[in-house]
GROMACS .gro file of C-alpha atoms in nm:
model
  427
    1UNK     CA    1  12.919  15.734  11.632
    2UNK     CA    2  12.972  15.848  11.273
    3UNK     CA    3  12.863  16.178  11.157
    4UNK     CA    4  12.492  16.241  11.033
    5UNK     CA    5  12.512  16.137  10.691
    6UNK     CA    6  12.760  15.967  10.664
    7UNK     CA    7  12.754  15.535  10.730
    8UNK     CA    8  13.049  15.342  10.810
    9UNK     CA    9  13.378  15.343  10.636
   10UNK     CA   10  13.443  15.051  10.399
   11UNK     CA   11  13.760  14.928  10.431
   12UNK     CA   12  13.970  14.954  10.058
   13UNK     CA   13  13.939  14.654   9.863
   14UNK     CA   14  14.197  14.402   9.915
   15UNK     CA   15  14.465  14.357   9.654
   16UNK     CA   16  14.439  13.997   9.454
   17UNK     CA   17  14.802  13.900   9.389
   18UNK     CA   18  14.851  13.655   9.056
   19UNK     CA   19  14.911  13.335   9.294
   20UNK     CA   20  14.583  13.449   9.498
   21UNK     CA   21  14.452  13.419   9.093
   22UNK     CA   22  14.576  13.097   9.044
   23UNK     CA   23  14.532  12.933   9.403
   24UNK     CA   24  14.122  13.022   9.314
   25UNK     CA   25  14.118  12.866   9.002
   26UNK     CA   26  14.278  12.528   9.140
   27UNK     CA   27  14.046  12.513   9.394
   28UNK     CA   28  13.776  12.551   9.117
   29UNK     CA   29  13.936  12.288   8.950
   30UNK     CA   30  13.965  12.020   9.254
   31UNK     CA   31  13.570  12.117   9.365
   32UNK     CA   32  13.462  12.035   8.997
   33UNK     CA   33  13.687  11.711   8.993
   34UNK     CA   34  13.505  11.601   9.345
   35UNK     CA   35  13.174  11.699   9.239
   36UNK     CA   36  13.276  11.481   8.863
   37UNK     CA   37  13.419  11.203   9.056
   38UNK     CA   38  13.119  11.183   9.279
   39UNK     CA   39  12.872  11.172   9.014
   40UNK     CA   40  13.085  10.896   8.852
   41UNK     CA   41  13.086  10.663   9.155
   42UNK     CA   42  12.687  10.755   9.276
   43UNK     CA   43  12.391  10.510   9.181
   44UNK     CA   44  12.269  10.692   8.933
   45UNK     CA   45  12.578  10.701   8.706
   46UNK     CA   46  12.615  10.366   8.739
   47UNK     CA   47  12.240  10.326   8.655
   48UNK     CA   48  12.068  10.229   8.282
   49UNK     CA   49  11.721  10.330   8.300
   50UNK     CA   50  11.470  10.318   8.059
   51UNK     CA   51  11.102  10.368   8.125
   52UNK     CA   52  10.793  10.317   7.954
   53UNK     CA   53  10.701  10.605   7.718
   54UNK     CA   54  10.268  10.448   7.813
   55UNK     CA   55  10.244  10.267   8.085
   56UNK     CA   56  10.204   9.894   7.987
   57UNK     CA   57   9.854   9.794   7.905
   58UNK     CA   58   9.681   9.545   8.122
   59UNK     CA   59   9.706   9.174   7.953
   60UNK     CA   60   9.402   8.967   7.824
   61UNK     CA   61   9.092   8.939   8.105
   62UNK     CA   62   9.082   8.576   8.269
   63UNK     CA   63   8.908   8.326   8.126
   64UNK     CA   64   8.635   8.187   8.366
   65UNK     CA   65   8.757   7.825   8.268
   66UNK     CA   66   9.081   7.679   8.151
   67UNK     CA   67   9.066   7.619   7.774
   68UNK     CA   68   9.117   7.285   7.578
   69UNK     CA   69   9.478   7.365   7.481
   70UNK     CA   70   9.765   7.638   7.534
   71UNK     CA   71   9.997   7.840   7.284
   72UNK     CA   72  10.324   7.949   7.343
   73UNK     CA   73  10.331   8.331   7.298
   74UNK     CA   74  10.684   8.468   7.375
   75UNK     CA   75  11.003   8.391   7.601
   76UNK     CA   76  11.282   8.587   7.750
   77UNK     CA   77  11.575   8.505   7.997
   78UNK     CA   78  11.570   8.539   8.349
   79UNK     CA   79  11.889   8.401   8.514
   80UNK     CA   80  11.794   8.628   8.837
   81UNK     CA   81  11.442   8.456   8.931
   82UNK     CA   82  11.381   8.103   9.050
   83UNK     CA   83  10.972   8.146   9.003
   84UNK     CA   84  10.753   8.360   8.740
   85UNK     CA   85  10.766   8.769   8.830
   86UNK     CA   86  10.424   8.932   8.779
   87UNK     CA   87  10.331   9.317   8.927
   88UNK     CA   88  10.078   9.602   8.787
   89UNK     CA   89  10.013   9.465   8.417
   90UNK     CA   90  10.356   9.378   8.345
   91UNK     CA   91  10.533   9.017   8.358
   92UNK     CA   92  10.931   9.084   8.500
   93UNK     CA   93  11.215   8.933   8.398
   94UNK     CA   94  11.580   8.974   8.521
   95UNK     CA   95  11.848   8.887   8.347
   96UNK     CA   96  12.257   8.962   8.404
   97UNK     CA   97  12.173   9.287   8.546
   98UNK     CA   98  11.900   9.406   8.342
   99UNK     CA   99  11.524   9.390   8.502
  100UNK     CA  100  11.309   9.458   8.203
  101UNK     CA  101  10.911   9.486   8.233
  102UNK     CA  102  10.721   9.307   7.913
  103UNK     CA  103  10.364   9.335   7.794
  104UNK     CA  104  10.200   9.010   7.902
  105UNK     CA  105  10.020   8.915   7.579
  106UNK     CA  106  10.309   9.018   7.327
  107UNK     CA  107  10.627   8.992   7.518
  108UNK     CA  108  10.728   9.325   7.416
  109UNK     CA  109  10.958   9.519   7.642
  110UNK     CA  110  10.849   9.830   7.759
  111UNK     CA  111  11.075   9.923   7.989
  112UNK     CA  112  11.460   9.837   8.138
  113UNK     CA  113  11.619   9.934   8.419
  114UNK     CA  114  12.035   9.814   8.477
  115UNK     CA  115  12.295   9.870   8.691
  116UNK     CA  116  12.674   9.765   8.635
  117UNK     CA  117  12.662   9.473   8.887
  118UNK     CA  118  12.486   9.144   8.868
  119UNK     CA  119  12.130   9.122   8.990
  120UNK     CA  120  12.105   8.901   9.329
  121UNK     CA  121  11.713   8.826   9.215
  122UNK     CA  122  11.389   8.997   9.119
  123UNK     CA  123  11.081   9.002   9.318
  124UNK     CA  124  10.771   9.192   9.376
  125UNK     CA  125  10.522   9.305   9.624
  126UNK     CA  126  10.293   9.520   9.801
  127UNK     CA  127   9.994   9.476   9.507
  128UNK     CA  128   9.773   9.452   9.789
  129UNK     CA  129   9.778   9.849   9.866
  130UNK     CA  130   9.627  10.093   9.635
  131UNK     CA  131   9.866  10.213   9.336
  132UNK     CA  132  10.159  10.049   9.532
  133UNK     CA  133  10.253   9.744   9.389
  134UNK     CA  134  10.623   9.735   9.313
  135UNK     CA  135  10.885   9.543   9.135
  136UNK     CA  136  11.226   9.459   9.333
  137UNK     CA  137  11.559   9.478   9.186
  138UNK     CA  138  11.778   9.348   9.441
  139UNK     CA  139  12.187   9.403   9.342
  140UNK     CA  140  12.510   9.256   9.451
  141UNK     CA  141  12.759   9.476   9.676
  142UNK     CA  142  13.018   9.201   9.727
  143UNK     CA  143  12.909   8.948   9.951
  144UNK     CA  144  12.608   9.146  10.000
  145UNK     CA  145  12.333   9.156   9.810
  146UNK     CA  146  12.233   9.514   9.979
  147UNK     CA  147  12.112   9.737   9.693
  148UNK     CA  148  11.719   9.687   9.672
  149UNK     CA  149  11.576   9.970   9.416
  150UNK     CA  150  11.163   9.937   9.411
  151UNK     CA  151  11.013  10.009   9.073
  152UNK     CA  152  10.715  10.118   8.945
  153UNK     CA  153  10.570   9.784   8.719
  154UNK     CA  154  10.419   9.994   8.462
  155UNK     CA  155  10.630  10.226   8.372
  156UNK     CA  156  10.993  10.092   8.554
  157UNK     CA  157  11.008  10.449   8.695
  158UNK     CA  158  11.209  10.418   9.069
  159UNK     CA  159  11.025  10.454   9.319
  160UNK     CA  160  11.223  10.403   9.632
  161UNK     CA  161  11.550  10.240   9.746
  162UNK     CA  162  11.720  10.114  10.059
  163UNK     CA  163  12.063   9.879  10.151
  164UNK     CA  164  11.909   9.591  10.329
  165UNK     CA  165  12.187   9.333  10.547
  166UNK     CA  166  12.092   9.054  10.256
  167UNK     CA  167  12.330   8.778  10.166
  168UNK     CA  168  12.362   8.574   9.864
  169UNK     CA  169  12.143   8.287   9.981
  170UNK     CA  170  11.773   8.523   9.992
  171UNK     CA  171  11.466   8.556   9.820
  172UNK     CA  172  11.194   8.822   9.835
  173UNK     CA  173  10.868   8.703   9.942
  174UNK     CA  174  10.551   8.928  10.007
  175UNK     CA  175  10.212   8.869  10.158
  176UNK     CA  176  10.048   9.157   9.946
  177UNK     CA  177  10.106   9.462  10.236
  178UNK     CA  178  10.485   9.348  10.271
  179UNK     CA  179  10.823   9.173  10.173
  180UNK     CA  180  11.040   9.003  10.353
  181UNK     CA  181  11.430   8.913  10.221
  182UNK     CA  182  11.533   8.571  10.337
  183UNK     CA  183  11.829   8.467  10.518
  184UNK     CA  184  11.962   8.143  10.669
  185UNK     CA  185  12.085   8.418  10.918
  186UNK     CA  186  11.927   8.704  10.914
  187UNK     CA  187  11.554   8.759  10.793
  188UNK     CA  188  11.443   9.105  10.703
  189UNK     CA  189  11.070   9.272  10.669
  190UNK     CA  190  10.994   9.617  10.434
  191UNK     CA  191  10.691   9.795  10.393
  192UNK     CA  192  10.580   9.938  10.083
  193UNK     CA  193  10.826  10.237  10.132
  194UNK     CA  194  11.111  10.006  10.187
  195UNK     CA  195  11.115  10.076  10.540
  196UNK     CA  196  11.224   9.773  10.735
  197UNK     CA  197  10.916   9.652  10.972
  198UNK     CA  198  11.131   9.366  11.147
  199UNK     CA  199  11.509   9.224  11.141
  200UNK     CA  200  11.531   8.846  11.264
  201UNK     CA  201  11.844   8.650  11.371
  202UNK     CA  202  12.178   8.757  11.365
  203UNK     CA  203  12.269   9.144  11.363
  204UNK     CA  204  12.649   9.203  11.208
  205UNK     CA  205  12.617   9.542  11.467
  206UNK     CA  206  12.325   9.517  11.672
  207UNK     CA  207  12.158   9.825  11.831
  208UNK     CA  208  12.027   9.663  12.129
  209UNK     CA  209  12.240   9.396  12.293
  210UNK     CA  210  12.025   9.047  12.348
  211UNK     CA  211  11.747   9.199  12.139
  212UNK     CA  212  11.711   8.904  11.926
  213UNK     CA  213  11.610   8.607  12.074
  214UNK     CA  214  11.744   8.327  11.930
  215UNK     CA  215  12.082   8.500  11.710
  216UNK     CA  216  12.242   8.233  11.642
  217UNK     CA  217  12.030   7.993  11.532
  218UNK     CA  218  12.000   7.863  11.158
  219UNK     CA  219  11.680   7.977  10.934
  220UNK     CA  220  11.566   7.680  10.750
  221UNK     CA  221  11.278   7.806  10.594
  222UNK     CA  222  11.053   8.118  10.618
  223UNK     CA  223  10.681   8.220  10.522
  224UNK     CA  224  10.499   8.517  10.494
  225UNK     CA  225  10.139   8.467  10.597
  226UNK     CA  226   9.883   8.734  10.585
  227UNK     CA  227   9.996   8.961  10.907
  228UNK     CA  228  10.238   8.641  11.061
  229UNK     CA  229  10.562   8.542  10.971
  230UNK     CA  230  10.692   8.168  11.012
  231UNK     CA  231  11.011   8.037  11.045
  232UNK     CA  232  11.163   7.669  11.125
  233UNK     CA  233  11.532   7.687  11.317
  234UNK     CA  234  11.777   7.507  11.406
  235UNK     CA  235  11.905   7.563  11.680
  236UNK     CA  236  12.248   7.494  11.843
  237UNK     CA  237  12.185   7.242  12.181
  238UNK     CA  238  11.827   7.160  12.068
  239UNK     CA  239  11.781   6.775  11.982
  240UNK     CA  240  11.495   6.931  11.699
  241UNK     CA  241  11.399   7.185  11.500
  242UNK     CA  242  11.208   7.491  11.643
  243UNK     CA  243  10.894   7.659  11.465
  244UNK     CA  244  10.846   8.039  11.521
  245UNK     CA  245  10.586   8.264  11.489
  246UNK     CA  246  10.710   8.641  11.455
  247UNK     CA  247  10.455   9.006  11.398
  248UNK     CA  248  10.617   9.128  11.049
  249UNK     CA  249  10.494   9.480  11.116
  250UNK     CA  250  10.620   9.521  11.474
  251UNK     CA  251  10.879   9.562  11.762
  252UNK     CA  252  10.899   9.621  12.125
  253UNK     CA  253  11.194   9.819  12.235
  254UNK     CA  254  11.360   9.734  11.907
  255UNK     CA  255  11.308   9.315  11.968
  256UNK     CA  256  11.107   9.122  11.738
  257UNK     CA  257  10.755   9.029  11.875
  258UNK     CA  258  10.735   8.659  11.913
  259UNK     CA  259  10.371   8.522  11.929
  260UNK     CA  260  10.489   8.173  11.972
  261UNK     CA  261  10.774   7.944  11.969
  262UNK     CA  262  10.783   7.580  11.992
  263UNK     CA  263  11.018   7.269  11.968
  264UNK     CA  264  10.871   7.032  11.717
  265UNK     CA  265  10.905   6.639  11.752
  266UNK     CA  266  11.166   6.614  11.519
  267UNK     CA  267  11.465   6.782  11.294
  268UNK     CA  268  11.465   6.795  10.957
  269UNK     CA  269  11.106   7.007  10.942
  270UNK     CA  270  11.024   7.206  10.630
  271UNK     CA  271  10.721   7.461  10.606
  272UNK     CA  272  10.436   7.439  10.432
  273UNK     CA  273  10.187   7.639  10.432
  274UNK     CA  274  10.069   7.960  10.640
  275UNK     CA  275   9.753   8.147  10.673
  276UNK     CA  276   9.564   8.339  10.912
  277UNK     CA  277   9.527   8.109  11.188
  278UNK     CA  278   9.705   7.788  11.050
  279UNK     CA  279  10.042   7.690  10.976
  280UNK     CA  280  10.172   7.349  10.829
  281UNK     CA  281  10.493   7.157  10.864
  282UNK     CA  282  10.615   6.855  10.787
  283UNK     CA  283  10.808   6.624  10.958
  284UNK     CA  284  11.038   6.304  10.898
  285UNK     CA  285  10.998   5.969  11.089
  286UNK     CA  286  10.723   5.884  10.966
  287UNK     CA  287  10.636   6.162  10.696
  288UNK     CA  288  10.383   6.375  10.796
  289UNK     CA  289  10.264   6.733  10.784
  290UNK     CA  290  10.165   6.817  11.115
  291UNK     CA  291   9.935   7.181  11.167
  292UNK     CA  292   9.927   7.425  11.452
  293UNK     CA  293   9.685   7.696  11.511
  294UNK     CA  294   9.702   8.076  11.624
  295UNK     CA  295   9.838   8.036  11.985
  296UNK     CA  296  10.096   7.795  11.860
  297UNK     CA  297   9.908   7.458  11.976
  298UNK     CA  298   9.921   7.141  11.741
  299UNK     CA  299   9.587   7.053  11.606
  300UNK     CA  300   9.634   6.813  11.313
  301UNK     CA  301   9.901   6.550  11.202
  302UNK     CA  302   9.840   6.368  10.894
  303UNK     CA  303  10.048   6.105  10.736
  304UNK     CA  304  10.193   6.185  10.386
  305UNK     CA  305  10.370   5.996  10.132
  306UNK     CA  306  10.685   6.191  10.098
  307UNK     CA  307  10.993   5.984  10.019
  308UNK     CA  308  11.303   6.076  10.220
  309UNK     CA  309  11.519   6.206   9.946
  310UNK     CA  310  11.202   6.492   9.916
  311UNK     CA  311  11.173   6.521  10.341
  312UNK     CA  312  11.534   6.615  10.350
  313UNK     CA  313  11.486   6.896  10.025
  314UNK     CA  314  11.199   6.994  10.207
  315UNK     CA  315  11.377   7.085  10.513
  316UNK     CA  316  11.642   7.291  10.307
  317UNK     CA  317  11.476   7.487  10.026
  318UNK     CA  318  11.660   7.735   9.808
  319UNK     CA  319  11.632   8.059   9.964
  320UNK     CA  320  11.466   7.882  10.270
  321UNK     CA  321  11.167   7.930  10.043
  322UNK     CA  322  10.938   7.614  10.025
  323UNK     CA  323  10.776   7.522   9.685
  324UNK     CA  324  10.382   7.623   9.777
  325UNK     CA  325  10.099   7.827   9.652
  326UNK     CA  326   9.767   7.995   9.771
  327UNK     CA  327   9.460   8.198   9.747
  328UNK     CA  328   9.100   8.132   9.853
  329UNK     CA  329   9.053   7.868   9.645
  330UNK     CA  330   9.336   7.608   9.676
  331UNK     CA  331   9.612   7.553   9.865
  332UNK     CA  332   9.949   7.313   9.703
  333UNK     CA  333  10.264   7.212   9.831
  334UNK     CA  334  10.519   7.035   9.600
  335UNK     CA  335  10.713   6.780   9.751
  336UNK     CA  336  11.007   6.749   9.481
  337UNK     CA  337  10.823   6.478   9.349
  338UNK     CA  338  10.419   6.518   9.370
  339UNK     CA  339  10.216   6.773   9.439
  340UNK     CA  340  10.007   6.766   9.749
  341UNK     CA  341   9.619   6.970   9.756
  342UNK     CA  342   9.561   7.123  10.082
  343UNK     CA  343   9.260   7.254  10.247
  344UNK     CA  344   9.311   7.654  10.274
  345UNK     CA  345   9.146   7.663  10.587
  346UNK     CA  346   9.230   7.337  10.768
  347UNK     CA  347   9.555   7.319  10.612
  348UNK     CA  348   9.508   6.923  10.585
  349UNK     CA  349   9.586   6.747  10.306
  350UNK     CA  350   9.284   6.667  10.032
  351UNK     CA  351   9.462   6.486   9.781
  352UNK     CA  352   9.790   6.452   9.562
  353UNK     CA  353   9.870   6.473   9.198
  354UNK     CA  354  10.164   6.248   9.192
  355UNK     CA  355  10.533   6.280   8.920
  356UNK     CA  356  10.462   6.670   8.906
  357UNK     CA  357  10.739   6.911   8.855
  358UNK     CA  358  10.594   7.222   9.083
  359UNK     CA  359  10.308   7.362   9.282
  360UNK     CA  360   9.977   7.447   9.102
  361UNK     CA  361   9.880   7.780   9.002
  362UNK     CA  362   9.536   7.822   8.997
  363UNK     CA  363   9.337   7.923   8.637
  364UNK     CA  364   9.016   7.976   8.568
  365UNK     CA  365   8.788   7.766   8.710
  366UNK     CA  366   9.046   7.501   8.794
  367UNK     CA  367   9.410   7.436   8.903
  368UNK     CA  368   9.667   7.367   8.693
  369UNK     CA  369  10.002   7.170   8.791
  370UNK     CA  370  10.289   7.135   8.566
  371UNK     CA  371  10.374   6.787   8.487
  372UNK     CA  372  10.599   6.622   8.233
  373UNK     CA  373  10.339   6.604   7.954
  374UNK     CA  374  10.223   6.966   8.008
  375UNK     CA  375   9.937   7.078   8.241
  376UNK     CA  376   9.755   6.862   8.480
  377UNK     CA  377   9.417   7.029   8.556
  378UNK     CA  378   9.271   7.012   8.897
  379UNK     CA  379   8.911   7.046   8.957
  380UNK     CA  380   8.776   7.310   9.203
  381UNK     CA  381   8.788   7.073   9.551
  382UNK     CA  382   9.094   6.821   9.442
  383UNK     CA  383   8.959   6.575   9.651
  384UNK     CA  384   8.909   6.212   9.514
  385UNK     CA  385   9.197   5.960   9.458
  386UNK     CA  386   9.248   6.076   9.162
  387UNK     CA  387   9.207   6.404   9.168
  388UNK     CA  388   9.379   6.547   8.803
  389UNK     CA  389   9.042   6.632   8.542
  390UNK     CA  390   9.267   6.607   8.232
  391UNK     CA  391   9.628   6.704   8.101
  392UNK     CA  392   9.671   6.965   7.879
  393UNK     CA  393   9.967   6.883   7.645
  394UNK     CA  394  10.306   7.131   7.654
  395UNK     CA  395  10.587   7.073   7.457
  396UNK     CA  396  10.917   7.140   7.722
  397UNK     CA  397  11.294   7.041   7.596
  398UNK     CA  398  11.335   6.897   7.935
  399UNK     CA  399  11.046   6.709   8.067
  400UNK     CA  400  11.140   6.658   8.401
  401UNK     CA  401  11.317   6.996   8.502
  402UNK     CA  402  11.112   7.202   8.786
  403UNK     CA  403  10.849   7.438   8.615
  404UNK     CA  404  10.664   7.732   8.826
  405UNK     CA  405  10.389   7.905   8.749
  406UNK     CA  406  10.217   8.254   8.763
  407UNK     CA  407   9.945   8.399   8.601
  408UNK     CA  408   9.856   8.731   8.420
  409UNK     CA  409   9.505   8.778   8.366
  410UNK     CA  410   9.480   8.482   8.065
  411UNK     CA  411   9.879   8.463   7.994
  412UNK     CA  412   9.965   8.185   8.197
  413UNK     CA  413  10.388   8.240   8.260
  414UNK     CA  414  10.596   7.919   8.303
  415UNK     CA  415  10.968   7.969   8.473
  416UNK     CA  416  11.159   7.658   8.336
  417UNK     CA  417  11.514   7.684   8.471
  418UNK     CA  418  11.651   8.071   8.313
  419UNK     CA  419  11.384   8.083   8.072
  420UNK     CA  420  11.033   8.265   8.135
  421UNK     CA  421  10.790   8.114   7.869
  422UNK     CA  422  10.442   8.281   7.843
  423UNK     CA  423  10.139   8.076   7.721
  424UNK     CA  424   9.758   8.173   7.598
  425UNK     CA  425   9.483   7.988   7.540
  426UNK     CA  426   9.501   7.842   7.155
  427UNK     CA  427   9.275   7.991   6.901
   0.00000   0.00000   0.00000
């Protein structure tokens, strides 16, 4: 014990020799060189951003019917997207590396966000949850496109990130409450947070041995329906091509949840459509898109005329995305060549607009298909023979190049090959 008074004895202060002087700075010097080098080589170095000093305004109200002619108002490249980009207010375009966010009436850009490798492509998703809709940068790591940054559409602000197992050959597709990132391997579902919901197909290092079901068979072409996602495969041994339908927001044990999974009557299938309790492919030999409902059981086939030069692009989209739109109101598929009208309940085919160059979009009170002279415009059912109202004249350099479409409240956005090209109704 030490004396009252008195606490323990310090021991004297050790001696700092000139080396022990120099030996501390150099470590000073190395720890400020790793923290400097780290910095260098992290994201956010290697990261451009500039957001919106307002967010971007919300573009012209929709007009309740189409008008009698179209203006163009602006264009911008967009090397990284194969169909118009459209979240919060803001029409997206990506370009090189650069994702930029424009005001929809003007074409003014509001906001850019870059890295120093190329983008992969540009998507965006999740509109259907509140305050969560979300443009997707997806970037190139190599042979990997595995750097996905989610931004915020009105301002570009980040808002989350993740490294999905992508390759070169995906898209991003949503549903509204998710995304999934295509793969002729591997498919791959997010939720709004960029956590992954469901991994499909082949696994470089899976987690659970002989989780997946089918891993090594080839994704032709996926869907996202509303809580449902569809895939046709091809499958090594199998005489035809296989149509799945996977939960996109589930797993068992770490395995995919299969609802259903059957052999169709042929190869060569290509999807069509998807909704709640539907889903539409078609089929080669003869042409035909064939329906199946909920519990996986064929309940329509209808004969189409679909050449076999447009069967065979059917059953290999880019991206394993197929050429279709939707909402309430009408359903289209484009064939390559024409432009088929579907029922969005029944899924069966109403009526086709024939030498089209994409799937309809619809506008106003009416949908409107891009043809070579400009806009075909559908009325409301699109059933008849002929089922086109009139054609709205646009003036394209190349007439017969695919053209998709997208809308922003009345700004009606065109994709024609790199180009976006925004329209508004003529004064």
């Amino acid at each position: 014990m030490h004396p009252p008074g008195n606490g323990p004895r310090r021991p004297a202060p050790e001696r700092r020799t000139r080396g022990d002087v120099v030996a501390a700075v150099l470590i000073g010097v190395l720890l400020l060189a790793a923290v400097t080098l780290f910095g260098a080589s992290s994201d956010a170095a290697r990261t451009t951003s500039e957001p919106a000093a307002t967010p971007i305004p919300p573009p012209p109200a929709q007009a309740t019917a189409v008008p009698a002619a179209f203006a163009e108002a602006w264009r911008a490249p967009s090397d990284a997207t194969d169909t118009p980009v459209v979240a919060g207010n803001a029409v997206v375009t990506g370009d090189g590396s650069t994702v930029s966010g424009h005001v929809a009436a003007t074409g003014e850009v509001a906001w850019t966000y870059a890295r120093d490798v190329p983008l992969c492509t540009v998507g965006s998703g999740f509109d259907a949850l509140a305050d969560a809709a979300r443009v997707l940068a997806l970037y190139r790591n190599g042979e990997w496109c595995s750097e996905l940054t989610a931004l915020r559409p009105d301002t570009g602000t980040r808002a989350a990130a993740r490294n999905p197992d992508l390759r070169s050959d995906t898209a991003l597709i949503g549903n509204g409450t998710l995304v999934a990132g295509t793969g002729v391997r591997t498919i791959e579902v997010m939720r709004y947070d960029l956590v992954r919901t469901l991994e499909y197909g082949y696994l470089e290092a899976p987690v659970n041995e002989g989780a997946q079901p089918r891993p090594t068979c080839l994704h032709t072409s996926a869907l996202l329906g509303p809580d449902q996602l569809a895939v046709v495969e091809r499958c090594p041994g199998e005489p035809a091509d296989r149509l799945t339908l996977l939960d996109p927001d589930d797993t068992k044990d770490g395995r995919p949840v299969e609802r259903w999974s059957v052999p169709l009557a042929a190869a060569g299938a290509g999807l069509v459509a998807v909704t709640g309790d539907r889903v539409a492919v078609v089929l080669p030999g003869p042409a035909r898109i064939v329906v199946f409902d909920e519990a996986g059981t064929q309940v329509a086939a209808v004969p189409v005329d679909v050449s076999d030069a447009a069967l065979a692009a059917a059953a290999e989209p880019p991206a394993g995305v197929p050429a279709t739109s939707s909402d309430v109101r009408q359903l289209t598929w484009w064939t390559g060549a024409d432009t088929i009208l579907l029922d969005p309940e029944s899924l069966i085919p109403l009526a086709t607009v024939e030498d089209t160059l994409g799937p309809g979009v619809t506008y106003g009170d009416a949908t409107l298909v891009p043809v070579p002279e400009g806009l075909a415009v559908v009325g409301r059912s699109g059933a008849g023979s002929d089922p086109v109202v009139r054609t709205i004249p646009v003036a394209r350099a190349d007439r017969t190049a695919p053209v998709r479409l997208a809308t922003q409240g009345a700004v009606l956005v065109e994709q024609r090959g790199d180009q976006i090209v925004a329209l508004v109704p003529a004064r």
